[in-house]
């Protein structure tokens, strides 16, 4: 019927054109109809659209902070580099990877720009979605459903602002969708951002589903919102509120630390334990894993929508590059693929030594519990590497650089920072090199990644208790975490903020964002100077002003209708 | 009568050269005695020995006249003694022959006019005599440019003032084209292409150069105004050949040649430099650590390792394989490996044409094959073109024009970008060059440069363009005609690729196949009513147009991975296991799209006594891509012409022609693409556990108020011809003001979007175009013509957002400055030295081996807030080209010199990654680097490039001038004489030519070609030499 109309109309048009008339309206003819994309006005007019909008936020987080095609290291740097627990191993004195604070943290740095732009991109996506859900027709959603969707979106907004406030201090708090060329942003005091985060998360904890009732694995629950709220309180040193929020997570939703072995147990590196099970392929999303609060979703590229993370690439040593055995044979055969040895081992993957632990995280924190703490088990921190070189007399022997003749011209810095160093195996994905065996997956891994885990909630609460002076209670929370790993219980006398920071390094190395932790506890500069033993630049040249990062020059330049003051020192 | 040579008051450059030849007699007169009352027969030919039909042969002082036939022959009975015959024909200089002694048959050669003011120029929806034009239009006749070209854009280079060509270095690649400076900040600069009267959205590579008769370039607003909205960037009108009255003509052209690199080759580090750089990188790290202790003398300075010790150097290399190769002295030059030796170009075409009283036809076919100088870069093209016009009745003509082209770009070329960074010490089996690793030395930064050549690719583009037209000469009303034409363009491209598992793109997931079909179609119809009449001294010419067009298409990329069996590649996608559909382009979500346009135009041209002329045009355009309330724009223009030399006060019989032109007009620019006013949502795949899910998010901000960009301009021009056009040309000056400039404006990060399409502010352009054509020597034996083109353009931003702080540092836009202003730290020249450091002269945090920048606010530190300024401009200062054609007997030499000049801070471009070894932080240690400048070390005295390790707190771009002078084309041709041709039988014209393109370039630009678009060019400029044959039966 409609088609016929169009045809008739078209014929009329043609006729009228031939007759030089303009019977069929030019305006109709010029109407621009998008054929293959949705616009904000119609994108969220269906439940499917709203669901896809929520997925858009999850996608953004995964893409911008857990993988990211562009400047993929953005998502890994702030986990550990430039702090007390790691330095860049491949080239410790380069101008990248926070090897040197003064050179790296500049207003023109593309990394600084990304740390600014990415959270704001997420904020914009949230704001537009919230607007869309709020305006969605009443017939589409019950008020509860509407609130649940809004709650999940607002969780992401708070998550984004937590990044911005921690890095940059006073930042514009944008809560409305921007639909014009806005160039007069004003820096709001941090208190405004904190208040917004509290509001958003208070809404979120009210309307989000309980853990276990979320629609899909990886979706946001009340537990995740309370966990983030705890952190937001800690950032403001609101310890009482932090304790309350953390206690909700710990008590209300059936979470518990895993203490018995579970899931798949590949045991590639020898005898496993429950801590290694937490990081085994496929175990993060399991219903039985009661420790997961929020898990970022990965899947091999054989599944559409799958993506990989680069934890293996970032954290693993570049062992395959180390060269020869002391008797001059290639040190690693690697796997046999298509009739040729690749030089890579599929249990170690292809690391590039971006993130090499400091002495603190690799050695000091384990002292006293070296053999009993399962987090330091040989299969969790691989300290010994072995030649794989049948032609060599050293085949199967442990790699020991003291065995090389001086004529081998070995460079101790590269040997111990780039090629071989204690490797936190939780970032490895042994035997799951599903992509491109010939290059051991290029360091990509398809293992799901914890964004939030209950062990951290305990340590959040301990941090709050320390802030409140309740050291016994802090000790108990810390010991809850320690006892699962068979570490000796801490005594009250030992408990202070430094002990807590050490414990976080033991439990959460590379999982949390160490920069945020050190900044909110006021320990960044002190501990970087004290513990960052980058052999070529100890202390990373950190200055007192580095507690705040510079505002990217682009933001200053483009915000033409409002002058900003750069953060001090830059 | 004898013609005398005259000194030409040409520009100084020409004058010097011209002077040498001035002594020579230019024209050898014919002296023929006639017997009384005899019959004189003969033949009239042009300079290329083609017979000329329809030449009037008049006995002077009588009414006795005849005309030549199709073979140029005539026979005239001469009365009286010592008669003089006058030969005249449109397009040729009139010639007189005095009859004294008869040597029949008489052979008369007529010279074409250098600039024929009676030639008919296409002005858009109609034609006009050049002498009647009021706008600025230049005609480029391809016959005058005897250089074999595969691509039309190459043929245009240096052809007309204000036409700017930027070369492309890939086989069959389209050069980019622009006319008269930038009028827009970020909307398209591409001029409108009109092919045989119809707006053409195809690629210029679709057109066989030898089918083109001439190209008219409409430069000023009034000339272009008939195309209104599309014409802000100028209009290029291409007219293809059609049949000529006379015997059917068959003509064949063939060219064959070779191409290679230009004289500015790529320079990358060889094995020794590559290896020693690693030593220095780490040594300089140590050195900088020491510098940071603020030493005051050399005491304690780290010592550079002994680089003559090969073991020491080898130890610094990143991989064992490189160490072994270094010690064994193995080395490979990857740039050499990706280049093809003896790349050939070939180009053949044939056409036949003819015309009778009622029908006119032209048909041609061509084949072109071109090999690029990168391995596996090739291009093949077949074109077919036919054009038939028939006059059915006295009042109705019908025509059909069909163009079909088939272009084949199949094959992915070897990567010069990868070759530039590949390790010269990587393992590479020279005996079996096909053996290769996905990544050299297992380094992700070093994909194998030949990797792409291992992919299977077919890239075929079909373009069918036809125009049907009907012309009705309305009976009863003299001079009134109605034209209707309808055109359709069908474009279909298939681009299928399979990357096997062994190369990048394919190694992720067991091979990757992609099929990316693209099809689009465009239709346009034009209704044109024109009225053309002369009333005594008054000429009236009116045109009305109503036109509609629609352009629509679809494309997508179908990607399949996970091939369990790669054997069938992209031909059997069922062998793959993971199927995804991805958008075809970055930032272009369009898989299906359409755009529409509507135009009304009225033009009136009035002339009085062919001396005074006025043209007025109004055009109203609608384009679907603008906001709902701003679809339409109305663009008026008016232009005046005055042929001063026709005035009675001008000396009677003067050989000087002068015309003044003045025009004012408005043009619009819609070059933002469809859907730009819309906010757009993007989608990506996501996964919950292992369940695929679609995610949706905004990825572009909309601007519903987006409206037309308008340019108003004034053009003042003068056309002149002296000494019967032996020196002719034009000078045009213009001022243009663009308002509501369409920009893709960058947004502050806090907005959550990278940029937004907006209309902002205003932009001023002014400039001067000069074209000179001179015939320096004109004789039957020697002929020398020179064609000089010069253009200069300046623009500045007149207004941005209107705020009090009206500049936009982030976008590098400043009121009062050119759009192309470059805002950066000011380099003072030179580097900080150790002496500076020891004496405490360096700023805090600055060390030897780093560039010195100006501390503009004098606070002893360099920071982006206070120490940046405008350091130059990316636009050229001026351009010129000089073409010379020298003909001696049957030989003809053509040389085209082309130049774009900077100076005074103009024509700069960042060349950082090429000239400075420290390309980007520690990339310098991961891959090979260019070796254009040696890097600084404390002892080698280098003062223009930093150290290989360089931790400067801020770095600027390194701007270099791209000024160049290039011998763009040289060709030497030989035309066979008539005697010889007669003996060969049936051939009316035969010419062989030897030509070279991009022959030599003089430039100070460091490394590689100054004109190739990117400083980091991934393909080189090409130089070629070819041998050609032109044959007409």
mmCIF file of C-alpha atoms in Angstrom, chain A residues 10-174:
data_model
loop_
_atom_site.group_PDB
_atom_site.id
_atom_site.type_symbol
_atom_site.label_atom_id
_atom_site.label_comp_id
_atom_site.label_asym_id
_atom_site.label_seq_id
_atom_site.Cartn_x
_atom_site.Cartn_y
_atom_site.Cartn_z
ATOM 1 C CA UNK A 10 7.432 9.144 -7.836
ATOM 2 C CA UNK A 11 5.690 8.925 -11.182
ATOM 3 C CA UNK A 12 3.915 12.163 -10.455
ATOM 4 C CA UNK A 13 7.186 13.746 -9.510
ATOM 5 C CA UNK A 14 8.787 12.693 -12.734
ATOM 6 C CA UNK A 15 5.872 13.918 -14.715
ATOM 7 C CA UNK A 16 5.844 17.234 -12.954
ATOM 8 C CA UNK A 17 9.551 17.603 -13.472
ATOM 9 C CA UNK A 18 9.157 16.960 -17.128
ATOM 10 C CA UNK A 19 6.521 19.585 -17.214
ATOM 11 C CA UNK A 20 8.876 21.906 -15.373
ATOM 12 C CA UNK A 21 6.464 22.038 -12.537
ATOM 13 C CA UNK A 22 7.334 21.377 -8.934
ATOM 14 C CA UNK A 23 4.198 19.680 -7.801
ATOM 15 C CA UNK A 24 5.989 17.298 -5.509
ATOM 16 C CA UNK A 25 7.516 19.242 -2.728
ATOM 17 C CA UNK A 26 11.206 19.885 -2.694
ATOM 18 C CA UNK A 27 11.159 19.739 1.075
ATOM 19 C CA UNK A 28 9.796 16.209 0.994
ATOM 20 C CA UNK A 29 12.454 15.262 -1.463
ATOM 21 C CA UNK A 30 15.187 16.781 0.678
ATOM 22 C CA UNK A 31 14.125 15.155 3.889
ATOM 23 C CA UNK A 32 17.121 13.345 5.318
ATOM 24 C CA UNK A 33 16.314 9.942 6.642
ATOM 25 C CA UNK A 34 19.019 8.019 8.477
ATOM 26 C CA UNK A 35 18.959 4.530 7.103
ATOM 27 C CA UNK A 36 21.571 2.689 9.011
ATOM 28 C CA UNK A 37 22.104 4.367 12.339
ATOM 29 C CA UNK A 38 20.076 5.260 15.348
ATOM 30 C CA UNK A 39 19.955 8.716 16.807
ATOM 31 C CA UNK A 40 19.763 9.540 20.533
ATOM 32 C CA UNK A 41 16.137 10.489 20.034
ATOM 33 C CA UNK A 42 15.045 7.014 18.983
ATOM 34 C CA UNK A 43 17.790 4.766 20.310
ATOM 35 C CA UNK A 44 16.255 4.151 23.704
ATOM 36 C CA UNK A 45 12.619 3.888 22.698
ATOM 37 C CA UNK A 46 12.559 0.165 23.206
ATOM 38 C CA UNK A 47 13.581 -2.119 26.022
ATOM 39 C CA UNK A 48 16.122 -3.678 23.666
ATOM 40 C CA UNK A 49 17.580 -0.263 22.997
ATOM 41 C CA UNK A 50 17.877 0.490 26.703
ATOM 42 C CA UNK A 51 19.526 -2.852 27.317
ATOM 43 C CA UNK A 52 21.941 -2.187 24.494
ATOM 44 C CA UNK A 53 22.609 1.219 26.017
ATOM 45 C CA UNK A 54 23.596 -0.412 29.296
ATOM 46 C CA UNK A 55 25.773 -2.861 27.381
ATOM 47 C CA UNK A 56 27.325 0.171 25.721
ATOM 48 C CA UNK A 57 28.597 1.292 29.130
ATOM 49 C CA UNK A 58 30.042 -2.129 29.867
ATOM 50 C CA UNK A 59 31.638 -2.151 26.451
ATOM 51 C CA UNK A 60 33.138 1.291 27.025
ATOM 52 C CA UNK A 61 34.722 0.252 30.292
ATOM 53 C CA UNK A 62 36.148 -2.917 28.813
ATOM 54 C CA UNK A 63 37.423 -1.145 25.747
ATOM 55 C CA UNK A 64 38.844 1.936 27.436
ATOM 56 C CA UNK A 65 40.199 0.494 30.663
ATOM 57 C CA UNK A 66 40.692 -3.219 30.208
ATOM 58 C CA UNK A 67 41.898 -3.482 26.658
ATOM 59 C CA UNK A 68 41.659 -0.485 24.382
ATOM 60 C CA UNK A 69 42.857 -0.697 20.835
ATOM 61 C CA UNK A 70 44.547 2.637 21.134
ATOM 62 C CA UNK A 71 47.210 3.271 23.726
ATOM 63 C CA UNK A 72 46.361 -0.090 25.170
ATOM 64 C CA UNK A 73 48.743 0.545 28.043
ATOM 65 C CA UNK A 74 46.459 3.255 29.456
ATOM 66 C CA UNK A 75 44.449 0.549 31.176
ATOM 67 C CA UNK A 76 47.480 -1.092 32.714
ATOM 68 C CA UNK A 77 49.781 1.754 33.642
ATOM 69 C CA UNK A 78 47.747 3.071 36.519
ATOM 70 C CA UNK A 79 47.359 -0.367 38.016
ATOM 71 C CA UNK A 80 50.963 -0.415 39.132
ATOM 72 C CA UNK A 81 53.497 1.616 37.164
ATOM 73 C CA UNK A 82 54.807 4.741 38.788
ATOM 74 C CA UNK A 83 53.977 3.447 42.251
ATOM 75 C CA UNK A 84 55.785 1.570 45.002
ATOM 76 C CA UNK A 85 55.049 -1.834 43.511
ATOM 77 C CA UNK A 86 56.320 -1.777 39.931
ATOM 78 C CA UNK A 87 58.456 -0.094 37.340
ATOM 79 C CA UNK A 88 58.753 -0.448 33.583
ATOM 80 C CA UNK A 89 60.983 -3.438 32.945
ATOM 81 C CA UNK A 90 61.631 -3.278 29.234
ATOM 82 C CA UNK A 91 63.299 0.100 29.253
ATOM 83 C CA UNK A 92 63.355 1.415 32.807
ATOM 84 C CA UNK A 93 64.745 4.786 31.877
ATOM 85 C CA UNK A 94 62.519 5.596 28.938
ATOM 86 C CA UNK A 95 60.230 8.572 28.626
ATOM 87 C CA UNK A 96 57.150 6.416 28.743
ATOM 88 C CA UNK A 97 55.413 4.313 31.331
ATOM 89 C CA UNK A 98 55.983 6.689 34.221
ATOM 90 C CA UNK A 99 59.682 5.873 34.284
ATOM 91 C CA UNK A 100 60.327 9.461 35.186
ATOM 92 C CA UNK A 101 57.531 11.580 36.609
ATOM 93 C CA UNK A 102 58.940 14.878 35.452
ATOM 94 C CA UNK A 103 59.252 13.830 31.836
ATOM 95 C CA UNK A 104 56.124 11.777 31.643
ATOM 96 C CA UNK A 105 53.488 13.793 33.424
ATOM 97 C CA UNK A 106 53.199 16.811 31.190
ATOM 98 C CA UNK A 107 50.087 18.633 30.031
ATOM 99 C CA UNK A 108 50.848 17.602 26.448
ATOM 100 C CA UNK A 109 51.225 13.904 27.178
ATOM 101 C CA UNK A 110 48.888 11.802 25.101
ATOM 102 C CA UNK A 111 48.501 9.466 28.058
ATOM 103 C CA UNK A 112 47.401 12.256 30.359
ATOM 104 C CA UNK A 113 44.914 13.273 27.697
ATOM 105 C CA UNK A 114 43.523 9.758 27.544
ATOM 106 C CA UNK A 115 43.160 9.529 31.322
ATOM 107 C CA UNK A 116 41.076 12.685 31.071
ATOM 108 C CA UNK A 117 39.059 12.023 27.920
ATOM 109 C CA UNK A 118 38.093 8.431 28.562
ATOM 110 C CA UNK A 119 36.168 8.956 31.809
ATOM 111 C CA UNK A 120 34.379 11.932 30.293
ATOM 112 C CA UNK A 121 33.399 9.882 27.265
ATOM 113 C CA UNK A 122 31.860 7.389 29.663
ATOM 114 C CA UNK A 123 30.109 10.180 31.570
ATOM 115 C CA UNK A 124 28.563 11.476 28.354
ATOM 116 C CA UNK A 125 27.357 8.020 27.444
ATOM 117 C CA UNK A 126 25.780 7.648 30.882
ATOM 118 C CA UNK A 127 24.138 11.066 30.765
ATOM 119 C CA UNK A 128 22.563 10.481 27.403
ATOM 120 C CA UNK A 129 21.352 7.049 28.404
ATOM 121 C CA UNK A 130 19.879 8.285 31.682
ATOM 122 C CA UNK A 131 18.055 10.983 29.759
ATOM 123 C CA UNK A 132 16.779 8.378 27.319
ATOM 124 C CA UNK A 133 15.599 6.010 30.032
ATOM 125 C CA UNK A 134 13.944 8.836 31.956
ATOM 126 C CA UNK A 135 12.031 9.877 28.856
ATOM 127 C CA UNK A 136 11.091 6.367 27.796
ATOM 128 C CA UNK A 137 7.387 5.785 27.508
ATOM 129 C CA UNK A 138 5.594 4.568 30.636
ATOM 130 C CA UNK A 139 4.187 1.597 28.788
ATOM 131 C CA UNK A 140 7.720 0.351 28.288
ATOM 132 C CA UNK A 141 8.900 0.010 31.867
ATOM 133 C CA UNK A 142 7.602 -0.272 35.374
ATOM 134 C CA UNK A 143 8.980 2.380 37.720
ATOM 135 C CA UNK A 144 11.172 -0.314 39.329
ATOM 136 C CA UNK A 145 12.617 -1.382 36.015
ATOM 137 C CA UNK A 146 13.246 2.208 35.040
ATOM 138 C CA UNK A 147 15.056 2.866 38.285
ATOM 139 C CA UNK A 148 17.109 -0.290 37.979
ATOM 140 C CA UNK A 149 18.370 0.751 34.569
ATOM 141 C CA UNK A 150 19.102 4.271 35.722
ATOM 142 C CA UNK A 151 20.868 2.858 38.780
ATOM 143 C CA UNK A 152 23.197 0.761 36.635
ATOM 144 C CA UNK A 153 23.988 3.737 34.440
ATOM 145 C CA UNK A 154 24.694 6.002 37.414
ATOM 146 C CA UNK A 155 27.058 3.431 38.856
ATOM 147 C CA UNK A 156 29.249 3.974 35.789
ATOM 148 C CA UNK A 157 29.100 7.732 36.182
ATOM 149 C CA UNK A 158 30.380 7.497 39.735
ATOM 150 C CA UNK A 159 33.025 5.040 38.593
ATOM 151 C CA UNK A 160 34.198 7.552 35.964
ATOM 152 C CA UNK A 161 34.293 10.478 38.400
ATOM 153 C CA UNK A 162 36.296 8.468 40.862
ATOM 154 C CA UNK A 163 38.992 8.316 38.150
ATOM 155 C CA UNK A 164 38.795 12.001 37.365
ATOM 156 C CA UNK A 165 38.840 13.254 40.927
ATOM 157 C CA UNK A 166 41.699 11.024 41.944
ATOM 158 C CA UNK A 167 43.910 12.027 39.019
ATOM 159 C CA UNK A 168 43.007 15.644 38.545
ATOM 160 C CA UNK A 169 41.366 17.047 41.678
ATOM 161 C CA UNK A 170 38.786 19.706 40.836
ATOM 162 C CA UNK A 171 36.989 18.750 37.642
ATOM 163 C CA UNK A 172 33.790 19.821 35.923
ATOM 164 C CA UNK A 173 30.884 17.729 37.099
ATOM 165 C CA UNK A 174 28.727 17.128 34.046
#
